[in-house]
Short mmCIF file of C-alpha atoms in Angstrom, two decimals:
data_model
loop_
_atom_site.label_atom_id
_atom_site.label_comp_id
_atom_site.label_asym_id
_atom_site.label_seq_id
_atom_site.Cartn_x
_atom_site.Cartn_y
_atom_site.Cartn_z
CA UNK F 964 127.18 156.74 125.07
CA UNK F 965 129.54 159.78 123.73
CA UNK F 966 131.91 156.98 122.39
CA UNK F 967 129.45 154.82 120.93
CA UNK F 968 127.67 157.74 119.13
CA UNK F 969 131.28 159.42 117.85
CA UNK F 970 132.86 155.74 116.76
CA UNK F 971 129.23 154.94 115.03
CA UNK F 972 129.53 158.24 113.00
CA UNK F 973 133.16 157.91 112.06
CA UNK F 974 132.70 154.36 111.32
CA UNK F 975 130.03 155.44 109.06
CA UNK F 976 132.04 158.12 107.17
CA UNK F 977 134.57 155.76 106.66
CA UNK F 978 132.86 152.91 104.66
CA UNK F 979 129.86 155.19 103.15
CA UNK F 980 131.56 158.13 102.02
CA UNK F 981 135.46 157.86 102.05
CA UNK F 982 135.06 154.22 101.10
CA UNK F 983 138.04 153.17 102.48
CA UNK F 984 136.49 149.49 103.35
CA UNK F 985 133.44 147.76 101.90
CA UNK F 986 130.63 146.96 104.38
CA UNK F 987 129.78 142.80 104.69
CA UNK F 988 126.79 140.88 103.92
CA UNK F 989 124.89 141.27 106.79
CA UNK F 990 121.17 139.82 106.90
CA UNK F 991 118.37 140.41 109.36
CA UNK F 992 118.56 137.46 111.09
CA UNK F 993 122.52 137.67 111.93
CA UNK F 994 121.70 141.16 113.37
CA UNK F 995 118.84 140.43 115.28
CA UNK F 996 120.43 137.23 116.84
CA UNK F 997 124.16 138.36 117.06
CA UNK F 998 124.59 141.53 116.32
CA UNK F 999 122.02 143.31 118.69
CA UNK F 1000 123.46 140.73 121.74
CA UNK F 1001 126.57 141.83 121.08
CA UNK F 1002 125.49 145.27 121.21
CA UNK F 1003 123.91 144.77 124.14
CA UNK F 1004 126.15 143.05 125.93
CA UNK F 1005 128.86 145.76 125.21
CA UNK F 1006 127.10 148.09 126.34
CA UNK F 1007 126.51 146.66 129.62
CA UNK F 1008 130.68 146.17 130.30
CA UNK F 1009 130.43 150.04 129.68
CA UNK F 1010 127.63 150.90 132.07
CA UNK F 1011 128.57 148.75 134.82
CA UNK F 1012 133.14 149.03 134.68
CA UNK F 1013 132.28 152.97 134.12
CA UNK F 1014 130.21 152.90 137.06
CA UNK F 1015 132.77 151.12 138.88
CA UNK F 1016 134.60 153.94 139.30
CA UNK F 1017 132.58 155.94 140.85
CA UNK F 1018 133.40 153.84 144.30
CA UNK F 1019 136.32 152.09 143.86
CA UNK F 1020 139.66 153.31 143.17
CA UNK F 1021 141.86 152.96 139.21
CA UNK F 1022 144.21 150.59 140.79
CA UNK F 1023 142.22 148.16 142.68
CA UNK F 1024 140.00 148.19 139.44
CA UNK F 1025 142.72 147.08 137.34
CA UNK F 1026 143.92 144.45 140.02
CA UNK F 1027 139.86 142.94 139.81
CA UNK F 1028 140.66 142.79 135.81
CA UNK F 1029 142.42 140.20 136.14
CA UNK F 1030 139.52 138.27 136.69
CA UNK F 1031 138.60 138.83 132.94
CA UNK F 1032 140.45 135.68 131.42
CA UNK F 1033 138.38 133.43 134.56
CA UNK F 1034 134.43 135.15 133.44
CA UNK F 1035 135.83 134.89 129.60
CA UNK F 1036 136.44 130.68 130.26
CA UNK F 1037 133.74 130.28 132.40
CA UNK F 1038 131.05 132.20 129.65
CA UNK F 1039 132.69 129.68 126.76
CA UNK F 1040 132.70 126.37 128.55
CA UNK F 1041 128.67 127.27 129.78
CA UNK F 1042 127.94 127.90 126.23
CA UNK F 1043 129.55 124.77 124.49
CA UNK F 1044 132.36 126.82 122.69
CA UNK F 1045 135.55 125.46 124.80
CA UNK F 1046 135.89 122.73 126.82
CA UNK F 1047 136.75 122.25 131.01
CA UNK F 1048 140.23 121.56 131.13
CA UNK F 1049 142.03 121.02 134.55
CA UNK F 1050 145.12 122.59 133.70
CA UNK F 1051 143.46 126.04 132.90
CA UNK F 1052 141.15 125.51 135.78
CA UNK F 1053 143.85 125.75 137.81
CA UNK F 1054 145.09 128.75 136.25
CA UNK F 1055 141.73 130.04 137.07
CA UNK F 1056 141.56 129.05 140.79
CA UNK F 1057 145.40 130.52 140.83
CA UNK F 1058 143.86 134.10 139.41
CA UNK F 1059 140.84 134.00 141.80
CA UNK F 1060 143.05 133.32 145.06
CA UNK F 1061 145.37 136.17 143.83
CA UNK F 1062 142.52 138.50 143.52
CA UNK F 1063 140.87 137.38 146.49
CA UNK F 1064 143.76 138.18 148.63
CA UNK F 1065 144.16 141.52 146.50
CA UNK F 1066 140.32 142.37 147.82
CA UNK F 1067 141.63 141.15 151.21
CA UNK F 1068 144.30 144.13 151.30
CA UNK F 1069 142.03 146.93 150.07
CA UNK F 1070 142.09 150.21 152.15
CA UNK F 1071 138.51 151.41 150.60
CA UNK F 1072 136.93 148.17 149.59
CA UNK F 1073 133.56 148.85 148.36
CA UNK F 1074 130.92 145.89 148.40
CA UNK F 1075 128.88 147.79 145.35
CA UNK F 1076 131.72 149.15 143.24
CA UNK F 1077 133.16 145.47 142.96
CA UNK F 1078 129.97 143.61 141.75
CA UNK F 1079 129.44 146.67 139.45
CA UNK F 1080 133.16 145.63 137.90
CA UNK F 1081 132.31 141.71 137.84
CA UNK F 1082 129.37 142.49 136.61
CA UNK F 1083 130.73 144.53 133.71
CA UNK F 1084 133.71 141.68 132.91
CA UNK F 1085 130.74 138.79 132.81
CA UNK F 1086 129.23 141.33 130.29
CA UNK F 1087 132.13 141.75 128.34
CA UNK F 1088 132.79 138.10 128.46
CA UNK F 1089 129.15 137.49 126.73
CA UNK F 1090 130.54 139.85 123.99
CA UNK F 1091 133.43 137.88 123.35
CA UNK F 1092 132.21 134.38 123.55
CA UNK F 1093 129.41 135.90 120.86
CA UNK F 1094 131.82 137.68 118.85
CA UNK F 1095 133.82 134.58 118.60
CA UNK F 1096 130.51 132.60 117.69
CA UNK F 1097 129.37 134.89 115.25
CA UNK F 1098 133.09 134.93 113.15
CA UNK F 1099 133.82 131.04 113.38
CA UNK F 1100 130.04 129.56 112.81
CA UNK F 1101 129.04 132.34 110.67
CA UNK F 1102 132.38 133.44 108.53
CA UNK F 1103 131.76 136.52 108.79
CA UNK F 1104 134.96 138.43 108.36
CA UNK F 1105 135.03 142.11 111.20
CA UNK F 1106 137.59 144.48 111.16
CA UNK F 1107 137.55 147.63 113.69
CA UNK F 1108 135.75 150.22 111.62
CA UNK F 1109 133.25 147.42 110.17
CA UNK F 1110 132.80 145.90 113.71
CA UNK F 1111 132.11 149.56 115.09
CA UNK F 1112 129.55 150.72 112.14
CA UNK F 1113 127.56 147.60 113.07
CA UNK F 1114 127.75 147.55 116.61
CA UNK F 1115 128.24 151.05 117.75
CA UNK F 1116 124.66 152.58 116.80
CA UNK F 1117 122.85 149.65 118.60
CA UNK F 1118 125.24 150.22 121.62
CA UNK F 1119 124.75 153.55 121.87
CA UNK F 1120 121.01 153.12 121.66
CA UNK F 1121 121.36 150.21 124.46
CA UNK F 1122 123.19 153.38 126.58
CA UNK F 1123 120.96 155.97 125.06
CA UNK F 1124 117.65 154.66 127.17
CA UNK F 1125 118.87 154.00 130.24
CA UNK F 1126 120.70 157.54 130.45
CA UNK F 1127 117.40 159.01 129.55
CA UNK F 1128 115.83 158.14 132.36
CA UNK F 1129 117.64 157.13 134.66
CA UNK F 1130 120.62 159.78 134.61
CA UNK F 1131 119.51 162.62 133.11
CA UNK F 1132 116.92 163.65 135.17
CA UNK F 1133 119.64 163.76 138.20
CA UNK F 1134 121.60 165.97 136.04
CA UNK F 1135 121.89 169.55 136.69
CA UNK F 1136 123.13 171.95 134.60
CA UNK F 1137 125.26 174.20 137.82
CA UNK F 1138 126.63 171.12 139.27
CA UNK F 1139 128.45 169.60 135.61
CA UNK F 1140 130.65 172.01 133.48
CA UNK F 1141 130.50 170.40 130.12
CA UNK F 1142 133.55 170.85 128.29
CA UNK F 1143 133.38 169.55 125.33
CA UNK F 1144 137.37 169.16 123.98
CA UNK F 1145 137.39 167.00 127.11
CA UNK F 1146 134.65 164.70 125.80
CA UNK F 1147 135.74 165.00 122.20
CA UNK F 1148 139.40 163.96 123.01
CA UNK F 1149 138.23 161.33 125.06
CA UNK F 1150 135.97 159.92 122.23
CA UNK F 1151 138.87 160.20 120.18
CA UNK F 1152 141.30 158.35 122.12
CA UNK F 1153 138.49 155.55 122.32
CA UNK F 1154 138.23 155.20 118.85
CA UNK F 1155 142.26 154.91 118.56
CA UNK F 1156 142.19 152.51 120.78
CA UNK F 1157 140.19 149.94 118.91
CA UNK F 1158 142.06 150.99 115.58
CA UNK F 1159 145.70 150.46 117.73
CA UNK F 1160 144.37 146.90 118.86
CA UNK F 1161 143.51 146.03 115.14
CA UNK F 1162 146.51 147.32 113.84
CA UNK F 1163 149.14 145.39 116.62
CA UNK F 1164 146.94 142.23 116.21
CA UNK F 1165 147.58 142.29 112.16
CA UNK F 1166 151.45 143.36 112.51
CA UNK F 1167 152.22 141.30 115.65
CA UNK F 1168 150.61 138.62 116.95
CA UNK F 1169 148.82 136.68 119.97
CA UNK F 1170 151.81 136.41 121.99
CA UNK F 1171 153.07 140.54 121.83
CA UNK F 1172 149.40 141.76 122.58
CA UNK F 1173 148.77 139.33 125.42
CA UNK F 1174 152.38 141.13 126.81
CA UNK F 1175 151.67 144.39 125.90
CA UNK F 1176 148.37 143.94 128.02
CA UNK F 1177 150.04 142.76 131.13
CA UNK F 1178 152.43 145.88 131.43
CA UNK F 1179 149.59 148.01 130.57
CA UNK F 1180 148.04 146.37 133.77
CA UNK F 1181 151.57 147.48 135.75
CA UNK F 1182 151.19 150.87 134.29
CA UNK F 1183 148.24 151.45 134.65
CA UNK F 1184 148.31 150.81 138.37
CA UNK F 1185 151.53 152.64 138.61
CA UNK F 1186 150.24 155.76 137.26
CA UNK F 1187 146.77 156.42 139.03
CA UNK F 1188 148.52 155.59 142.59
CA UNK F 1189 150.42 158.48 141.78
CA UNK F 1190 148.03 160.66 139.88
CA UNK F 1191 145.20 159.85 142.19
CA UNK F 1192 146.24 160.45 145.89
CA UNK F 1193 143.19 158.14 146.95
CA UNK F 1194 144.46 155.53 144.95
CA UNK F 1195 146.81 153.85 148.39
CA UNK F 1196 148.10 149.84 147.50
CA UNK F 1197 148.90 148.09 150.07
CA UNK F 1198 151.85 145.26 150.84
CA UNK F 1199 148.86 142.54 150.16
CA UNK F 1200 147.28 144.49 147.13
CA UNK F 1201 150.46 143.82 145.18
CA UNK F 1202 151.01 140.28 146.23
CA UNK F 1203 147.68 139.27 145.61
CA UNK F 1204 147.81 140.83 142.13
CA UNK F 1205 151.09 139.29 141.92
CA UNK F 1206 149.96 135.78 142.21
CA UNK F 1207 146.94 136.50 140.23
CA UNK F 1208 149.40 138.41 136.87
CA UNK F 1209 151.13 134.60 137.41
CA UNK F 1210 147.70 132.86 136.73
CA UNK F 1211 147.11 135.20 133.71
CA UNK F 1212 150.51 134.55 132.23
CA UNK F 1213 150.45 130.76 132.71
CA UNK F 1214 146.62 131.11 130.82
CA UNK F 1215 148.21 133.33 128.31
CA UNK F 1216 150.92 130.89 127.54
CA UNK F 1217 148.55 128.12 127.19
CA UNK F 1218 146.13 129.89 124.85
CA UNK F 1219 149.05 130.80 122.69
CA UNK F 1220 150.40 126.90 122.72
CA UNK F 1221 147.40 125.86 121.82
CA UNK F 1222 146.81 128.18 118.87
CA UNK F 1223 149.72 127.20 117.46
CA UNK F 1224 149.47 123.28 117.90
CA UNK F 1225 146.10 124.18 115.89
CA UNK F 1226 147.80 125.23 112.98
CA UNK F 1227 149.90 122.26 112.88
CA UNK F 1228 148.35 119.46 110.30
CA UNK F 1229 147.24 116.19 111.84
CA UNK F 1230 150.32 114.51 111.55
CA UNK F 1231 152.83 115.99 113.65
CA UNK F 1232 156.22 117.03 113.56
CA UNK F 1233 158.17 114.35 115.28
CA UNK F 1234 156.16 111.45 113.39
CA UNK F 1235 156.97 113.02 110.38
CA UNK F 1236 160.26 113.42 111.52
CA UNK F 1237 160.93 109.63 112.16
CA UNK F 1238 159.39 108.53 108.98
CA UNK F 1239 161.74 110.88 106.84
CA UNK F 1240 165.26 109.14 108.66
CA UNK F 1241 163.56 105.79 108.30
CA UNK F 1242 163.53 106.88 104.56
CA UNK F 1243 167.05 108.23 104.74
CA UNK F 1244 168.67 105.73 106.82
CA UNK F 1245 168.27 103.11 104.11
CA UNK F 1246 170.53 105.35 101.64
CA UNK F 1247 172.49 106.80 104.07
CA UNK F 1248 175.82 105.38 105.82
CA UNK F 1249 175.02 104.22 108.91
CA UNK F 1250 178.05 103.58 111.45
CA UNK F 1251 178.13 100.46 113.05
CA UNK F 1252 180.85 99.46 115.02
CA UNK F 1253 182.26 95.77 114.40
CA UNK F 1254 184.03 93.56 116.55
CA UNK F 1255 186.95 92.49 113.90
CA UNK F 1256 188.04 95.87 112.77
CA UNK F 1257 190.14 93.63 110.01
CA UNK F 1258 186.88 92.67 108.40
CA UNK F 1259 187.14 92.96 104.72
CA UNK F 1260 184.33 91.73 103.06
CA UNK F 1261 184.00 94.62 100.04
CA UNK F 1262 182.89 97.47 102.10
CA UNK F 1263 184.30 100.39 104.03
CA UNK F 1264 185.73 99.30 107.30
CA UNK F 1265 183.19 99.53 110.81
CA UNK F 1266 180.13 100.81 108.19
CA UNK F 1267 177.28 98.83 106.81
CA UNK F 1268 175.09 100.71 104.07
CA UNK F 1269 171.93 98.85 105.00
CA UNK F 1270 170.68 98.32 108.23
CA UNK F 1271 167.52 95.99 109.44
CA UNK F 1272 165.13 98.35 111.12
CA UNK F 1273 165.51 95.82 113.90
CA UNK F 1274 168.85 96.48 114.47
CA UNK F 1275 168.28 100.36 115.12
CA UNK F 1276 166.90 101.78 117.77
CA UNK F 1277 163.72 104.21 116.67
CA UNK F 1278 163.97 106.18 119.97
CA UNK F 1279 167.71 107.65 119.19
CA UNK F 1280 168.35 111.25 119.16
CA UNK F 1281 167.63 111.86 115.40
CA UNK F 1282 170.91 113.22 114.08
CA UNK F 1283 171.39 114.51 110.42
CA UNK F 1284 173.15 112.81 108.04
CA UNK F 1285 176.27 114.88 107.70
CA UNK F 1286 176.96 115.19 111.16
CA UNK F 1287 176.49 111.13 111.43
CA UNK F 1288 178.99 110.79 108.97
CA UNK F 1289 181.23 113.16 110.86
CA UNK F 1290 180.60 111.64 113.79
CA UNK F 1291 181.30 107.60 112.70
CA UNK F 1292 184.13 108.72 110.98
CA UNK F 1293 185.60 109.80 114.05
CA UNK F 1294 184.74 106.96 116.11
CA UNK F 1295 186.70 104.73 113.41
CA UNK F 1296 189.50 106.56 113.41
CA UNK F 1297 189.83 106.35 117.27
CA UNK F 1298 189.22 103.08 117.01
CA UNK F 1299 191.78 102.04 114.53
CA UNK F 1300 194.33 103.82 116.58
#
């Protein structure tokens, strides 16, 4: 709620008073049936993974993450926005054995604290899959600060109710020492965060943010086992997540592929490829090696300028023309030897 209320307030400084970027067109109708979803959504991912960790440990946590690209496909292909493939459902059934033999190998596994984490990744999956809806369908172009000066306030008003009275009647005043460059720095590393993401995204690409975010998995893990004595892997906790990080980086690889192919035009590469030597093959030389090496019929010994397209084979290596030339040339000298 602390981060939601901080980035809101920033975000609103930024575009209302600084004017460093220009708010969108937003209407009532996009906020009421995206925005406040979104909002909503986001805030439950916050409620439920921050609650998460009040019974199960950082590491195991970040081992049940891995579980976000399976809730993320699953939320798209139930609302129409990707389709069921069986090469990334495999991926998917790869990720789910590897964290399902993670589970397996946890010292404190806690029945609770894990279906408050699922819980929170389905929730952030909704976000996403919405998100993505409301910036493809809609064209509505978000950046960081625009995304959190829309979304923040209605998130924070989403975590604002449920605090009120369900938290902070539990809350005592001798049992919490509120200190408030602790909550302050936290908010502020929060709001770097989505700033960083923006900023690697724009200068980067797909490919070095889904890499950064698998070694921030590793280090993540590797730092609150030893910061946080309770935090004990196991042997099986680091297989399982092994075989799961495979399933993540065989989905990650396929995402990326497919982006790319995207951007391609319909006509692809290699057709466009053969059509441009079928164009340059009638201009170019062409070697062809003859059986009377004393023919002399006005051309250039063993080479024919003008080939049938029957007589070549469509499905040869394409080579370019100067190394074709090099290469007949070669052949004919051999051969007159």
């Amino acid at each position: 709620m602390i981060h939601m209320g901080f980035s809101g307030a920033v975000a609103f400084f930024l575009i209302r008073v600084f004017k460093v970027v220009s708010p969108i067109q937003m209407t009532f109708k996009i906020y009421a049936t995206f925005v406040v979803p979104i909002s909503a959504f986001f805030a439950s991912s916050l409620w439920f993974g921050n609650t998460a960790y009040l019974y199960i440990s950082v590491a195991f946590i970040q081992m049940l993450k891995a579980l976000m690209p399976v809730a993320t496909f699953l939320t798209a292909v139930v609302c129409g926005i990707d389709k069921l493939r069986f090469d990334v459902f495999l991926n998917m059934v790869l990720v789910s054995v590897g964290v399902v033999v993670s589970s397996y190998g946890e010292i404190h596994f806690n029945v609770l604290g894990t279906a408050y984490q699922i819980m929170g990744m389905f929730g952030e999956a909704l976000r996403l899959v919405l998100t993505q809806v409301l910036l493809q369908k809609k064209g509505l172009t978000l950046n960081p600060i625009t995304s959190l000066y829309y979304i923040a306030p209605c998130s924070f008003i989403f975590l604002f109710v449920p605090w009120y009275f369900l938290e902070k009647p539990v809350m005592e005043v001798s049992q919490i020492q509120f200190n408030s460059w602790i909550f302050f720095s936290n908010a502020l590393c929060a709001l770097a965060l989505n700033f960083s993401i923006f900023l690697v995204i724009g200068r980067t690409g797909a490919v070095t943010i889904r890499v950064a975010g698998v070694l921030k998995d590793w280090i993540l893990i590797a730092l609150s086992t030893a910061l946080f004595p309770e935090s004990m892997i196991t042997s099986l906790n680091i297989i399982g997540y092994a075989i799961a990080l495979c399933g993540v980086i065989i989905y990650n690889y396929l995402k990326v592929r497919d982006s790319r192919a995207s951007q391609f035009p319909p006509e692809s590469l290699p057709d466009r490829a053969v059509k441009e030597f079928k164009m340059e093959r009638k201009e170019s030389d062409v070697y062809v090696p003859n059986d009377d090496v004393n023919n002399n019929n006005g051309g250039r010994i063993g080479w024919n300028a003008s080939i049938p397209g029957s007589e070549v084979d469509e499905e040869a290596t394409l080579i370019p023309p100067l190394r074709l030339s090099h290469l007949g040339r070669s052949q004919l000298s051999s051969h007159t030897s």
